[in-house]
JSON list of C-alpha atoms in Angstrom, two decimals:
[
{"chain": "V", "resi": 8, "resn": "MET", "atom": "CA", "xyz": [0.00, 0.00, 0.00]},
{"chain": "V", "resi": 9, "resn": "ASN", "atom": "CA", "xyz": [1.54, 3.20, -1.15]},
{"chain": "V", "resi": 10, "resn": "GLY", "atom": "CA", "xyz": [2.17, 5.62, 1.71]},
{"chain": "V", "resi": 11, "resn": "ALA", "atom": "CA", "xyz": [1.33, 3.13, 4.44]},
{"chain": "V", "resi": 12, "resn": "ILE", "atom": "CA", "xyz": [3.38, 2.98, 7.62]},
{"chain": "V", "resi": 13, "resn": "VAL", "atom": "CA", "xyz": [4.57, -0.43, 8.76]},
{"chain": "V", "resi": 14, "resn": "ILE", "atom": "CA", "xyz": [4.58, -0.93, 12.53]},
{"chain": "V", "resi": 15, "resn": "ASP", "atom": "CA", "xyz": [6.58, -3.83, 13.96]},
{"chain": "V", "resi": 16, "resn": "LEU", "atom": "CA", "xyz": [5.02, -4.90, 17.26]},
{"chain": "V", "resi": 17, "resn": "ARG", "atom": "CA", "xyz": [7.86, -7.09, 18.48]},
{"chain": "V", "resi": 18, "resn": "PRO", "atom": "CA", "xyz": [9.58, -6.02, 21.71]},
{"chain": "V", "resi": 19, "resn": "HIS", "atom": "CA", "xyz": [12.93, -4.31, 21.30]},
{"chain": "V", "resi": 20, "resn": "LEU", "atom": "CA", "xyz": [14.27, -3.86, 24.83]},
{"chain": "V", "resi": 21, "resn": "ARG", "atom": "CA", "xyz": [15.63, -7.35, 25.52]},
{"chain": "V", "resi": 22, "resn": "PRO", "atom": "CA", "xyz": [19.03, -8.32, 24.09]},
{"chain": "V", "resi": 23, "resn": "ARG", "atom": "CA", "xyz": [18.97, -10.05, 20.70]},
{"chain": "V", "resi": 24, "resn": "THR", "atom": "CA", "xyz": [15.24, -9.79, 20.18]},
{"chain": "V", "resi": 25, "resn": "ALA", "atom": "CA", "xyz": [13.45, -10.77, 17.01]},
{"chain": "V", "resi": 26, "resn": "TYR", "atom": "CA", "xyz": [13.08, -7.10, 16.09]},
{"chain": "V", "resi": 27, "resn": "GLN", "atom": "CA", "xyz": [16.81, -6.46, 16.41]},
{"chain": "V", "resi": 28, "resn": "ASN", "atom": "CA", "xyz": [17.74, -9.61, 14.51]},
{"chain": "V", "resi": 29, "resn": "GLU", "atom": "CA", "xyz": [15.34, -9.20, 11.61]},
{"chain": "V", "resi": 30, "resn": "HIS", "atom": "CA", "xyz": [13.06, -6.36, 10.72]},
{"chain": "V", "resi": 31, "resn": "VAL", "atom": "CA", "xyz": [12.03, -4.64, 7.56]},
{"chain": "V", "resi": 32, "resn": "ALA", "atom": "CA", "xyz": [13.94, -1.42, 6.97]},
{"chain": "V", "resi": 33, "resn": "ASN", "atom": "CA", "xyz": [12.04, 1.81, 7.59]},
{"chain": "V", "resi": 34, "resn": "THR", "atom": "CA", "xyz": [9.50, 0.26, 9.94]},
{"chain": "V", "resi": 35, "resn": "ILE", "atom": "CA", "xyz": [8.43, 1.83, 13.18]},
{"chain": "V", "resi": 36, "resn": "ASN", "atom": "CA", "xyz": [8.86, -0.31, 16.28]},
{"chain": "V", "resi": 37, "resn": "ILE", "atom": "CA", "xyz": [6.00, 0.01, 18.77]},
{"chain": "V", "resi": 38, "resn": "PRO", "atom": "CA", "xyz": [5.92, -3.07, 21.02]},
{"chain": "V", "resi": 39, "resn": "PHE", "atom": "CA", "xyz": [2.47, -4.63, 21.30]},
{"chain": "V", "resi": 40, "resn": "GLU", "atom": "CA", "xyz": [2.26, -3.69, 24.99]},
{"chain": "V", "resi": 41, "resn": "GLN", "atom": "CA", "xyz": [2.56, -0.01, 24.02]},
{"chain": "V", "resi": 42, "resn": "ILE", "atom": "CA", "xyz": [0.23, 0.16, 21.03]},
{"chain": "V", "resi": 43, "resn": "GLN", "atom": "CA", "xyz": [-2.76, 1.34, 23.10]},
{"chain": "V", "resi": 44, "resn": "ASN", "atom": "CA", "xyz": [-0.71, 4.31, 24.37]},
{"chain": "V", "resi": 45, "resn": "ALA", "atom": "CA", "xyz": [0.32, 5.17, 20.79]},
{"chain": "V", "resi": 46, "resn": "ILE", "atom": "CA", "xyz": [-3.24, 5.49, 19.49]},
{"chain": "V", "resi": 47, "resn": "PRO", "atom": "CA", "xyz": [-3.55, 9.28, 20.06]},
{"chain": "V", "resi": 48, "resn": "VAL", "atom": "CA", "xyz": [-0.40, 9.89, 18.00]},
{"chain": "V", "resi": 49, "resn": "LEU", "atom": "CA", "xyz": [-1.44, 7.46, 15.27]},
{"chain": "V", "resi": 50, "resn": "LEU", "atom": "CA", "xyz": [-4.80, 9.23, 15.02]},
{"chain": "V", "resi": 51, "resn": "GLN", "atom": "CA", "xyz": [-3.04, 12.56, 14.45]},
{"chain": "V", "resi": 52, "resn": "ILE", "atom": "CA", "xyz": [-0.79, 11.18, 11.69]},
{"chain": "V", "resi": 53, "resn": "LYS", "atom": "CA", "xyz": [-3.82, 9.95, 9.73]},
{"chain": "V", "resi": 54, "resn": "ARG", "atom": "CA", "xyz": [-2.12, 7.29, 7.62]},
{"chain": "V", "resi": 55, "resn": "ILE", "atom": "CA", "xyz": [-2.78, 3.66, 6.75]},
{"chain": "V", "resi": 56, "resn": "TYR", "atom": "CA", "xyz": [-0.95, 1.26, 9.06]},
{"chain": "V", "resi": 57, "resn": "ILE", "atom": "CA", "xyz": [0.26, -2.26, 8.38]},
{"chain": "V", "resi": 58, "resn": "LEU", "atom": "CA", "xyz": [1.07, -4.11, 11.59]},
{"chain": "V", "resi": 59, "resn": "VAL", "atom": "CA", "xyz": [3.48, -7.04, 11.79]},
{"chain": "V", "resi": 60, "resn": "CYS", "atom": "CA", "xyz": [4.70, -9.27, 14.60]},
{"chain": "V", "resi": 61, "resn": "GLU", "atom": "CA", "xyz": [6.39, -12.62, 15.09]},
{"chain": "V", "resi": 62, "resn": "THR", "atom": "CA", "xyz": [3.38, -14.86, 14.35]},
{"chain": "V", "resi": 63, "resn": "GLY", "atom": "CA", "xyz": [0.62, -12.52, 13.17]},
{"chain": "V", "resi": 64, "resn": "ALA", "atom": "CA", "xyz": [-1.45, -13.03, 16.33]},
{"chain": "V", "resi": 65, "resn": "ALA", "atom": "CA", "xyz": [-0.48, -9.83, 18.13]},
{"chain": "V", "resi": 66, "resn": "SER", "atom": "CA", "xyz": [-0.81, -7.81, 14.94]},
{"chain": "V", "resi": 67, "resn": "SER", "atom": "CA", "xyz": [-4.33, -9.17, 14.47]},
{"chain": "V", "resi": 68, "resn": "ILE", "atom": "CA", "xyz": [-5.32, -8.00, 17.96]},
{"chain": "V", "resi": 69, "resn": "ALA", "atom": "CA", "xyz": [-3.65, -4.62, 17.47]},
{"chain": "V", "resi": 70, "resn": "VAL", "atom": "CA", "xyz": [-5.37, -4.10, 14.10]},
{"chain": "V", "resi": 71, "resn": "ASN", "atom": "CA", "xyz": [-8.73, -4.59, 15.80]},
{"chain": "V", "resi": 72, "resn": "MET", "atom": "CA", "xyz": [-7.76, -2.08, 18.50]},
{"chain": "V", "resi": 73, "resn": "LEU", "atom": "CA", "xyz": [-6.84, 0.53, 15.91]},
{"chain": "V", "resi": 74, "resn": "ARG", "atom": "CA", "xyz": [-9.90, -0.08, 13.76]},
{"chain": "V", "resi": 75, "resn": "ALA", "atom": "CA", "xyz": [-12.13, 0.29, 16.82]},
{"chain": "V", "resi": 76, "resn": "VAL", "atom": "CA", "xyz": [-11.07, 3.94, 17.06]},
{"chain": "V", "resi": 77, "resn": "GLY", "atom": "CA", "xyz": [-11.34, 4.63, 13.33]},
{"chain": "V", "resi": 78, "resn": "ILE", "atom": "CA", "xyz": [-7.74, 4.04, 12.23]},
{"chain": "V", "resi": 79, "resn": "GLU", "atom": "CA", "xyz": [-7.28, 2.22, 8.91]},
{"chain": "V", "resi": 80, "resn": "ALA", "atom": "CA", "xyz": [-5.04, -0.72, 9.75]},
{"chain": "V", "resi": 81, "resn": "TYR", "atom": "CA", "xyz": [-4.17, -4.08, 8.22]},
{"chain": "V", "resi": 82, "resn": "ASN", "atom": "CA", "xyz": [-2.49, -7.22, 9.48]},
{"chain": "V", "resi": 83, "resn": "GLY", "atom": "CA", "xyz": [0.80, -7.80, 7.69]},
{"chain": "V", "resi": 84, "resn": "GLY", "atom": "CA", "xyz": [1.34, -11.06, 9.57]},
{"chain": "V", "resi": 85, "resn": "SER", "atom": "CA", "xyz": [4.79, -12.25, 10.46]}
]
């Protein structure tokens, strides 16, 4: 999707995490546990979001959270 922002939900604080080892360049890292707190900022940016995680499960939950507040979001899976 042209102009979409990819958000990687994998945690980044622990040493040698999945995010640090392999992530798509130019993604934004917002760990799943922090996505709820990021909603006000995401609403202001007004873009389409593609969420990814390790298995696709967390991104599915997060997509539903964002859609519930009117944000256009899609599950990019793992």
